[in-house]
């Protein structure tokens, strides 16, 4: 979708919004897949309600883009503009055991920065790509921990009331790769309460998680992490592997040889290929195991 109205274009700088015409989502997502649309980069949280009123009043559909690391976007001209927060500086402020983090902060850098200040707990998340906001929205987790356990406060734009609110951690439910936020709520900032630990101890945990990840996941390849959620008591990766589907492909969309729940873009895969591969694998798992795998990856198909 293109923003062409001069009235809207001229209102954007006053709202602290930078307009990038014709952004390619294939360059903004870790899968390297996705079509073209206008991108609005937001510098001031406070201006979000006015910006969204302006877009709604002019019939411009929108979606919030985080780090693009758990996302499969459709091909071609996209029917929504993308909204993305510009990272604030400093993006992490520490006060005792509390870390106040901008939603646009890089997750890995945040974990490392906290570690250097003797704040641990998030070692498992090292190597998970994306922003802190994205990790929060999905309740990212690995190696027995999840980010939701450390959340004490969240600043969020709530689409329902068209306003910015601050929620306490206990007002939000965090489940396996799911939170109680509405799909069009936009994470703005979070306060984490992290346990004190000596840096060396945290570093050791980080090294162990890094090593486990390196040995079992296709880190250098274009992917969106795990495609499916694990069904209760089972592993989607193991089931797909047991069906002999490693290397199975549709065009350049391929089941990773290293971890069968990672689907990689091995060249010039488009969304159509990746969606066909997902549907095919889901169907094979359903037939073999009578289990309907649920997507973990967020899909914005056109
Ligand atoms: N396995 C196979 N073949 C495979 C992949 C896995 O046999 O191709 C087996 C493993 O040997 C292991 C079991 O399946 O016995 C579980 O595998 P793994 O330890 O890799 O964990 P996972 O359940 O596949 C989950 C998360 C990952 C997270 C890891 C580590 C989900 C969907 N996935 O994977 O998160 O990194 O545990 O804690 O919950 C993500 O969220 O995108 C993600 C990658």
Tab-separated table of N, CA, C and O in Angstrom, residues 122-232:
chain	number	residue	atom	x	y	z
A	122	UNK	N	18.156	-14.570	31.694
A	122	UNK	CA	17.713	-14.646	30.301
A	122	UNK	C	18.737	-15.344	29.403
A	122	UNK	O	18.680	-15.207	28.178
A	123	UNK	N	19.654	-16.099	30.008
A	123	UNK	CA	20.709	-16.769	29.236
A	123	UNK	C	20.152	-17.574	28.066
A	123	UNK	O	20.732	-17.605	26.979
A	124	UNK	N	19.000	-18.259	28.292
A	124	UNK	CA	18.424	-19.124	27.261
A	124	UNK	C	18.054	-18.363	25.990
A	124	UNK	O	17.956	-18.948	24.918
A	125	UNK	N	17.839	-17.053	26.125
A	125	UNK	CA	17.375	-16.288	24.963
A	125	UNK	C	18.518	-15.807	24.073
A	125	UNK	O	18.272	-15.225	23.017
A	126	UNK	N	19.731	-16.053	24.508
A	126	UNK	CA	20.855	-15.626	23.674
A	126	UNK	C	20.776	-16.392	22.353
A	126	UNK	O	20.470	-17.584	22.343
A	127	UNK	N	20.946	-15.699	21.262
A	127	UNK	CA	20.863	-16.371	19.957
A	127	UNK	C	19.469	-16.341	19.357
A	127	UNK	O	19.294	-16.687	18.199
A	128	UNK	N	18.464	-15.911	20.139
A	128	UNK	CA	17.132	-15.748	19.552
A	128	UNK	C	17.124	-14.385	18.859
A	128	UNK	O	17.331	-13.361	19.515
A	129	UNK	N	16.923	-14.345	17.545
A	129	UNK	CA	16.968	-13.057	16.869
A	129	UNK	C	15.708	-12.237	17.127
A	129	UNK	O	14.696	-12.792	17.552
A	130	UNK	N	15.789	-10.943	16.903
A	130	UNK	CA	14.591	-10.095	16.998
A	130	UNK	C	14.684	-9.054	18.089
A	130	UNK	O	15.726	-8.897	18.739
A	131	UNK	N	13.589	-8.340	18.288
A	131	UNK	CA	13.551	-7.266	19.274
A	131	UNK	C	12.973	-7.771	20.594
A	131	UNK	O	12.311	-8.814	20.642
A	132	UNK	N	13.180	-6.976	21.627
A	132	UNK	CA	12.612	-7.304	22.937
A	132	UNK	C	11.082	-7.259	22.847
A	132	UNK	O	10.392	-8.113	23.433
A	133	UNK	N	10.533	-6.316	22.086
A	133	UNK	CA	9.078	-6.225	21.925
A	133	UNK	C	8.502	-7.486	21.298
A	133	UNK	O	7.470	-8.002	21.740
A	134	UNK	N	9.168	-7.992	20.292
A	134	UNK	CA	8.704	-9.215	19.622
A	134	UNK	C	8.779	-10.406	20.564
A	134	UNK	O	7.860	-11.237	20.622
A	135	UNK	N	9.878	-10.490	21.317
A	135	UNK	CA	10.055	-11.591	22.272
A	135	UNK	C	8.956	-11.544	23.333
A	135	UNK	O	8.405	-12.571	23.737
A	136	UNK	N	8.618	-10.329	23.752
A	136	UNK	CA	7.596	-10.128	24.777
A	136	UNK	C	6.225	-10.549	24.260
A	136	UNK	O	5.490	-11.296	24.914
A	137	UNK	N	5.897	-10.097	23.060
A	137	UNK	CA	4.570	-10.391	22.478
A	137	UNK	C	4.336	-11.893	22.338
A	137	UNK	O	3.266	-12.410	22.573
A	138	UNK	N	5.416	-12.625	21.957
A	138	UNK	CA	5.285	-14.072	21.722
A	138	UNK	C	5.641	-14.877	22.964
A	138	UNK	O	5.626	-16.090	22.944
A	139	UNK	N	6.062	-14.197	24.041
A	139	UNK	CA	6.609	-14.880	25.212
A	139	UNK	C	7.701	-15.867	24.780
A	139	UNK	O	7.609	-17.083	25.015
A	140	UNK	N	8.732	-15.310	24.131
A	140	UNK	CA	9.837	-16.132	23.628
A	140	UNK	C	10.469	-16.904	24.779
A	140	UNK	O	10.552	-16.414	25.914
A	141	UNK	N	10.929	-18.099	24.469
A	141	UNK	CA	11.558	-18.915	25.503
A	141	UNK	C	12.470	-19.940	24.878
A	141	UNK	O	12.392	-20.202	23.679
A	142	UNK	N	13.346	-20.475	25.681
A	142	UNK	CA	14.227	-21.552	25.236
A	142	UNK	C	14.937	-22.098	26.467
A	142	UNK	O	15.102	-21.384	27.465
A	143	UNK	N	15.341	-23.358	26.372
A	143	UNK	CA	16.119	-24.015	27.419
A	143	UNK	C	15.515	-23.788	28.807
A	143	UNK	O	16.184	-23.404	29.764
A	144	UNK	N	14.197	-23.995	28.871
A	144	UNK	CA	13.525	-24.001	30.171
A	144	UNK	C	13.152	-22.643	30.731
A	144	UNK	O	12.589	-22.570	31.830
A	145	UNK	N	13.428	-21.542	30.017
A	145	UNK	CA	13.002	-20.242	30.543
A	145	UNK	C	12.126	-19.528	29.515
A	145	UNK	O	12.128	-19.868	28.342
A	146	UNK	N	11.369	-18.547	29.991
A	146	UNK	CA	10.584	-17.710	29.072
A	146	UNK	C	10.645	-16.274	29.578
A	146	UNK	O	10.718	-16.030	30.788
A	147	UNK	N	10.596	-15.316	28.661
A	147	UNK	CA	10.789	-13.905	29.041
A	147	UNK	C	9.682	-13.438	29.993
A	147	UNK	O	9.927	-12.617	30.881
A	148	UNK	N	8.463	-13.994	29.826
A	148	UNK	CA	7.321	-13.552	30.632
A	148	UNK	C	7.565	-13.658	32.129
A	148	UNK	O	7.020	-12.863	32.905
A	149	UNK	N	8.414	-14.598	32.551
A	149	UNK	CA	8.669	-14.781	33.990
A	149	UNK	C	9.307	-13.550	34.619
A	149	UNK	O	9.272	-13.394	35.837
A	150	UNK	N	9.935	-12.710	33.811
A	150	UNK	CA	10.689	-11.567	34.357
A	150	UNK	C	9.975	-10.230	34.155
A	150	UNK	O	10.499	-9.193	34.535
A	151	UNK	N	8.802	-10.253	33.529
A	151	UNK	CA	8.125	-9.002	33.176
A	151	UNK	C	7.394	-8.417	34.382
A	151	UNK	O	6.585	-9.095	35.019
A	152	UNK	N	7.699	-7.178	34.713
A	152	UNK	CA	7.026	-6.517	35.827
A	152	UNK	C	6.085	-5.414	35.352
A	152	UNK	O	5.132	-5.070	36.017
A	153	UNK	N	6.363	-4.838	34.192
A	153	UNK	CA	5.529	-3.740	33.691
A	153	UNK	C	5.696	-3.641	32.182
A	153	UNK	O	6.796	-3.865	31.670
A	154	UNK	N	4.610	-3.343	31.487
A	154	UNK	CA	4.694	-3.187	30.032
A	154	UNK	C	3.984	-1.908	29.619
A	154	UNK	O	2.850	-1.660	30.038
A	155	UNK	N	4.660	-1.122	28.792
A	155	UNK	CA	4.019	0.050	28.180
A	155	UNK	C	3.586	-0.395	26.795
A	155	UNK	O	4.395	-0.893	26.008
A	156	UNK	N	2.287	-0.264	26.525
A	156	UNK	CA	1.746	-0.835	25.296
A	156	UNK	C	0.729	0.127	24.681
A	156	UNK	O	0.010	0.816	25.408
A	157	UNK	N	0.708	0.180	23.352
A	157	UNK	CA	-0.365	0.904	22.677
A	157	UNK	C	-1.481	-0.108	22.473
A	157	UNK	O	-1.280	-1.131	21.825
A	158	UNK	N	-2.655	0.173	23.071
A	158	UNK	CA	-3.764	-0.771	22.953
A	158	UNK	C	-4.714	-0.277	21.876
A	158	UNK	O	-5.327	0.796	21.998
A	159	UNK	N	-4.802	-1.076	20.823
A	159	UNK	CA	-5.600	-0.673	19.670
A	159	UNK	C	-7.070	-0.512	20.068
A	159	UNK	O	-7.754	0.398	19.579
A	160	UNK	N	-7.538	-1.349	20.989
A	160	UNK	CA	-8.964	-1.312	21.361
A	160	UNK	C	-9.372	0.075	21.883
A	160	UNK	O	-10.359	0.641	21.452
A	161	UNK	N	-8.609	0.644	22.801
A	161	UNK	CA	-8.978	1.948	23.344
A	161	UNK	C	-8.272	3.091	22.634
A	161	UNK	O	-8.447	4.252	22.973
A	162	UNK	N	-7.427	2.757	21.655
A	162	UNK	CA	-6.650	3.749	20.904
A	162	UNK	C	-5.806	4.605	21.852
A	162	UNK	O	-5.722	5.810	21.711
A	163	UNK	N	-5.210	3.970	22.882
A	163	UNK	CA	-4.368	4.754	23.792
A	163	UNK	C	-3.206	3.929	24.357
A	163	UNK	O	-3.239	2.688	24.322
A	164	UNK	N	-2.239	4.667	24.890
A	164	UNK	CA	-1.070	4.023	25.484
A	164	UNK	C	-1.376	3.728	26.953
A	164	UNK	O	-1.884	4.598	27.669
A	165	UNK	N	-1.086	2.499	27.383
A	165	UNK	CA	-1.350	2.111	28.779
A	165	UNK	C	-0.109	1.460	29.370
A	165	UNK	O	0.713	0.917	28.635
A	166	UNK	N	-0.017	1.506	30.691
A	166	UNK	CA	1.041	0.754	31.364
A	166	UNK	C	0.380	-0.362	32.161
A	166	UNK	O	-0.494	-0.096	32.985
A	167	UNK	N	0.769	-1.591	31.858
A	167	UNK	CA	0.182	-2.748	32.545
A	167	UNK	C	1.205	-3.340	33.493
A	167	UNK	O	2.402	-3.373	33.179
A	168	UNK	N	0.735	-3.836	34.637
A	168	UNK	CA	1.624	-4.584	35.526
A	168	UNK	C	1.770	-6.001	34.989
A	168	UNK	O	0.857	-6.515	34.326
A	169	UNK	N	2.883	-6.631	35.310
A	169	UNK	CA	3.135	-7.986	34.818
A	169	UNK	C	1.995	-8.943	35.137
A	169	UNK	O	1.617	-9.774	34.315
A	170	UNK	N	1.408	-8.779	36.354
A	170	UNK	CA	0.366	-9.743	36.740
A	170	UNK	C	-0.977	-9.465	36.061
A	170	UNK	O	-1.944	-10.183	36.273
A	171	UNK	N	-1.036	-8.419	35.236
A	171	UNK	CA	-2.268	-8.184	34.459
A	171	UNK	C	-2.189	-8.866	33.091
A	171	UNK	O	-3.116	-8.783	32.292
A	172	UNK	N	-1.022	-9.484	32.823
A	172	UNK	CA	-0.808	-10.102	31.512
A	172	UNK	C	-0.638	-11.598	31.731
A	172	UNK	O	0.051	-12.001	32.667
A	173	UNK	N	-1.247	-12.417	30.874
A	173	UNK	CA	-0.959	-13.847	31.040
A	173	UNK	C	0.073	-14.270	30.002
A	173	UNK	O	-0.002	-13.895	28.835
A	174	UNK	N	1.061	-15.019	30.482
A	174	UNK	CA	2.143	-15.515	29.629
A	174	UNK	C	2.057	-17.034	29.594
A	174	UNK	O	2.197	-17.679	30.625
A	175	UNK	N	1.778	-17.552	28.394
A	175	UNK	CA	1.737	-19.003	28.248
A	175	UNK	C	2.788	-19.400	27.225
A	175	UNK	O	3.512	-18.553	26.737
A	176	UNK	N	2.809	-20.692	26.889
A	176	UNK	CA	3.791	-21.180	25.921
A	176	UNK	C	3.597	-20.461	24.582
A	176	UNK	O	2.570	-20.626	23.923
A	177	UNK	N	4.541	-19.633	24.213
A	177	UNK	CA	4.539	-18.858	22.957
A	177	UNK	C	3.227	-18.108	22.731
A	177	UNK	O	2.759	-17.963	21.597
A	178	UNK	N	2.643	-17.614	23.819
A	178	UNK	CA	1.369	-16.893	23.710
A	178	UNK	C	1.240	-15.927	24.876
A	178	UNK	O	1.652	-16.228	25.994
A	179	UNK	N	0.665	-14.728	24.588
A	179	UNK	CA	0.376	-13.774	25.658
A	179	UNK	C	-1.058	-13.285	25.491
A	179	UNK	O	-1.670	-13.516	24.450
A	180	UNK	N	-1.564	-12.594	26.524
A	180	UNK	CA	-2.945	-12.110	26.446
A	180	UNK	C	-3.071	-10.789	25.694
A	180	UNK	O	-4.159	-10.217	25.636
A	181	UNK	N	-1.993	-10.276	25.107
A	181	UNK	CA	-2.115	-9.050	24.319
A	181	UNK	C	-2.980	-9.324	23.091
A	181	UNK	O	-2.956	-10.429	22.535
A	182	UNK	N	-3.719	-8.302	22.640
A	182	UNK	CA	-4.515	-8.448	21.410
A	182	UNK	C	-3.555	-8.400	20.213
A	182	UNK	O	-2.478	-7.799	20.313
A	183	UNK	N	-3.950	-9.012	19.088
A	183	UNK	CA	-3.035	-9.078	17.944
A	183	UNK	C	-2.552	-7.700	17.476
A	183	UNK	O	-1.425	-7.569	17.015
A	184	UNK	N	-3.384	-6.669	17.599
A	184	UNK	CA	-2.928	-5.363	17.115
A	184	UNK	C	-2.467	-4.418	18.233
A	184	UNK	O	-2.354	-3.215	18.038
A	185	UNK	N	-2.193	-4.954	19.417
A	185	UNK	CA	-1.525	-4.146	20.450
A	185	UNK	C	-0.069	-3.984	20.037
A	185	UNK	O	0.513	-4.875	19.417
A	186	UNK	N	0.523	-2.848	20.378
A	186	UNK	CA	1.917	-2.611	20.001
A	186	UNK	C	2.758	-2.442	21.265
A	186	UNK	O	2.500	-1.531	22.059
A	187	UNK	N	3.741	-3.319	21.439
A	187	UNK	CA	4.626	-3.235	22.604
A	187	UNK	C	5.507	-1.995	22.455
A	187	UNK	O	6.075	-1.772	21.382
A	188	UNK	N	5.637	-1.202	23.527
A	188	UNK	CA	6.476	0.001	23.435
A	188	UNK	C	7.706	-0.091	24.342
A	188	UNK	O	8.795	0.314	23.951
A	189	UNK	N	7.518	-0.596	25.557
A	189	UNK	CA	8.651	-0.717	26.487
A	189	UNK	C	8.282	-1.720	27.564
A	189	UNK	O	7.099	-1.980	27.804
A	190	UNK	N	9.299	-2.282	28.198
A	190	UNK	CA	9.036	-3.277	29.238
A	190	UNK	C	10.020	-3.099	30.392
A	190	UNK	O	11.166	-2.699	30.172
A	191	UNK	N	9.547	-3.356	31.600
A	191	UNK	CA	10.443	-3.408	32.754
A	191	UNK	C	10.577	-4.861	33.178
A	191	UNK	O	9.580	-5.539	33.436
A	192	UNK	N	11.828	-5.331	33.193
A	192	UNK	CA	12.115	-6.703	33.608
A	192	UNK	C	12.749	-6.664	34.987
A	192	UNK	O	13.537	-5.747	35.277
A	193	UNK	N	12.427	-7.634	35.830
A	193	UNK	CA	13.140	-7.764	37.110
A	193	UNK	C	13.990	-9.022	37.007
A	193	UNK	O	13.465	-10.128	36.853
A	194	UNK	N	15.296	-8.841	37.055
A	194	UNK	CA	16.219	-9.951	36.771
A	194	UNK	C	17.025	-10.315	38.015
A	194	UNK	O	17.411	-9.427	38.792
A	195	UNK	N	17.307	-11.597	38.195
A	195	UNK	CA	18.080	-12.001	39.375
A	195	UNK	C	19.555	-11.585	39.269
A	195	UNK	O	20.129	-11.640	38.180
A	196	UNK	N	20.130	-11.177	40.389
A	196	UNK	CA	21.566	-10.843	40.418
A	196	UNK	C	22.369	-12.130	40.316
A	196	UNK	O	22.050	-13.117	40.984
A	197	UNK	N	23.402	-12.096	39.465
A	197	UNK	CA	24.307	-13.258	39.320
A	197	UNK	C	25.642	-12.707	38.890
A	197	UNK	O	25.686	-11.732	38.120
A	198	UNK	N	26.739	-13.337	39.306
A	198	UNK	CA	28.032	-12.853	38.823
A	198	UNK	C	28.150	-13.052	37.309
A	198	UNK	O	27.664	-14.064	36.777
A	199	UNK	N	28.786	-12.087	36.647
A	199	UNK	CA	28.927	-12.123	35.182
A	199	UNK	C	29.484	-13.458	34.687
A	199	UNK	O	28.989	-14.023	33.710
A	200	UNK	N	30.515	-13.972	35.367
A	200	UNK	CA	31.148	-15.223	34.904
A	200	UNK	C	30.158	-16.376	34.849
A	200	UNK	O	30.195	-17.203	33.945
A	201	UNK	N	29.275	-16.403	35.854
A	201	UNK	CA	28.271	-17.479	35.917
A	201	UNK	C	27.271	-17.337	34.764
A	201	UNK	O	26.895	-18.312	34.114
A	202	UNK	N	26.863	-16.086	34.503
A	202	UNK	CA	25.900	-15.848	33.408
A	202	UNK	C	26.561	-16.225	32.085
A	202	UNK	O	25.974	-16.884	31.234
A	203	UNK	N	27.829	-15.825	31.944
A	203	UNK	CA	28.572	-16.091	30.704
A	203	UNK	C	28.658	-17.591	30.436
A	203	UNK	O	28.508	-18.040	29.298
A	204	UNK	N	28.857	-18.336	31.476
A	204	UNK	CA	28.932	-19.795	31.323
A	204	UNK	C	27.591	-20.340	30.798
A	204	UNK	O	27.558	-21.159	29.878
A	205	UNK	N	26.494	-19.839	31.365
A	205	UNK	CA	25.155	-20.248	30.904
A	205	UNK	C	24.943	-19.859	29.444
A	205	UNK	O	24.411	-20.635	28.648
A	206	UNK	N	25.383	-18.643	29.086
A	206	UNK	CA	25.240	-18.148	27.712
A	206	UNK	C	26.017	-19.051	26.763
A	206	UNK	O	25.519	-19.439	25.704
A	207	UNK	N	27.235	-19.429	27.159
A	207	UNK	CA	28.079	-20.282	26.296
A	207	UNK	C	27.420	-21.634	26.069
A	207	UNK	O	27.413	-22.160	24.955
A	208	UNK	N	26.846	-22.208	27.136
A	208	UNK	CA	26.198	-23.528	27.014
A	208	UNK	C	25.008	-23.439	26.045
A	208	UNK	O	24.864	-24.260	25.141
A	209	UNK	N	24.184	-22.391	26.214
A	209	UNK	CA	23.002	-22.251	25.338
A	209	UNK	C	23.435	-22.019	23.893
A	209	UNK	O	22.863	-22.577	22.959
A	210	UNK	N	24.457	-21.186	23.708
A	210	UNK	CA	24.984	-20.910	22.360
A	210	UNK	C	25.430	-22.197	21.688
A	210	UNK	O	25.150	-22.434	20.522
A	211	UNK	N	26.134	-23.016	22.455
A	211	UNK	CA	26.672	-24.256	21.910
A	211	UNK	C	25.543	-25.216	21.531
A	211	UNK	O	25.535	-25.794	20.436
A	212	UNK	N	24.527	-25.328	22.415
A	212	UNK	CA	23.383	-26.207	22.129
A	212	UNK	C	22.688	-25.739	20.858
A	212	UNK	O	22.324	-26.530	19.999
A	213	UNK	N	22.517	-24.431	20.737
A	213	UNK	CA	21.823	-23.872	19.576
A	213	UNK	C	22.625	-24.117	18.297
A	213	UNK	O	22.078	-24.534	17.279
A	214	UNK	N	23.938	-23.857	18.392
A	214	UNK	CA	24.797	-24.038	17.214
A	214	UNK	C	24.767	-25.485	16.725
A	214	UNK	O	24.803	-25.743	15.530
A	215	UNK	N	24.691	-26.421	17.684
A	215	UNK	CA	24.773	-27.822	17.274
A	215	UNK	C	23.430	-28.371	16.777
A	215	UNK	O	23.388	-29.421	16.162
A	216	UNK	N	22.324	-27.657	17.044
A	216	UNK	CA	21.029	-28.254	16.659
A	216	UNK	C	20.193	-27.389	15.720
A	216	UNK	O	19.172	-27.844	15.214
A	217	UNK	N	20.591	-26.133	15.498
A	217	UNK	CA	19.747	-25.241	14.683
A	217	UNK	C	20.535	-24.646	13.510
A	217	UNK	O	21.742	-24.431	13.621
A	218	UNK	N	19.854	-24.361	12.383
A	218	UNK	CA	20.547	-23.842	11.202
A	218	UNK	C	20.780	-22.336	11.316
A	218	UNK	O	20.096	-21.540	10.656
A	219	UNK	N	21.738	-21.929	12.150
A	219	UNK	CA	21.855	-20.515	12.504
A	219	UNK	C	22.236	-19.592	11.347
A	219	UNK	O	21.775	-18.466	11.276
A	220	UNK	N	23.078	-20.079	10.433
A	220	UNK	CA	23.530	-19.168	9.374
A	220	UNK	C	22.524	-18.996	8.241
A	220	UNK	O	22.740	-18.210	7.339
A	221	UNK	N	21.403	-19.731	8.302
A	221	UNK	CA	20.491	-19.700	7.153
A	221	UNK	C	19.272	-18.825	7.427
A	221	UNK	O	18.948	-18.535	8.574
A	222	UNK	N	18.612	-18.433	6.338
A	222	UNK	CA	17.437	-17.567	6.487
A	222	UNK	C	16.265	-18.410	6.982
A	222	UNK	O	15.821	-19.327	6.281
A	223	UNK	N	15.791	-18.101	8.194
A	223	UNK	CA	14.653	-18.842	8.745
A	223	UNK	C	13.850	-17.930	9.665
A	223	UNK	O	14.251	-16.793	9.932
A	224	UNK	N	12.726	-18.461	10.151
A	224	UNK	CA	11.941	-17.714	11.145
A	224	UNK	C	11.924	-18.508	12.448
A	224	UNK	O	10.948	-18.484	13.188
A	225	UNK	N	13.000	-19.228	12.728
A	225	UNK	CA	13.022	-20.080	13.918
A	225	UNK	C	12.091	-21.258	13.693
A	225	UNK	O	11.904	-21.703	12.553
A	226	UNK	N	11.507	-21.751	14.769
A	226	UNK	CA	10.605	-22.897	14.614
A	226	UNK	C	9.317	-22.465	13.924
A	226	UNK	O	8.744	-21.425	14.251
A	227	UNK	N	8.871	-23.274	12.975
A	227	UNK	CA	7.655	-22.952	12.213
A	227	UNK	C	6.402	-23.303	13.009
A	227	UNK	O	5.433	-22.543	13.037
A	228	UNK	N	6.433	-24.467	13.688
A	228	UNK	CA	5.249	-24.921	14.432
A	228	UNK	C	5.513	-24.886	15.928
A	228	UNK	O	6.647	-25.070	16.376
A	229	UNK	N	4.447	-24.698	16.696
A	229	UNK	CA	4.552	-24.865	18.149
A	229	UNK	C	4.670	-26.356	18.433
A	229	UNK	O	4.149	-27.182	17.662
A	230	UNK	N	5.298	-26.686	19.524
A	230	UNK	CA	5.307	-28.092	19.929
A	230	UNK	C	3.931	-28.456	20.477
A	230	UNK	O	3.398	-27.734	21.325
A	231	UNK	N	3.354	-29.568	20.021
A	231	UNK	CA	2.085	-29.991	20.635
A	231	UNK	C	2.354	-30.468	22.056
A	231	UNK	O	3.491	-30.858	22.354
A	232	UNK	N	1.354	-30.452	22.947
A	232	UNK	CA	1.602	-30.842	24.332
A	232	UNK	C	2.305	-32.206	24.417
A	232	UNK	O	1.854	-33.176	23.793
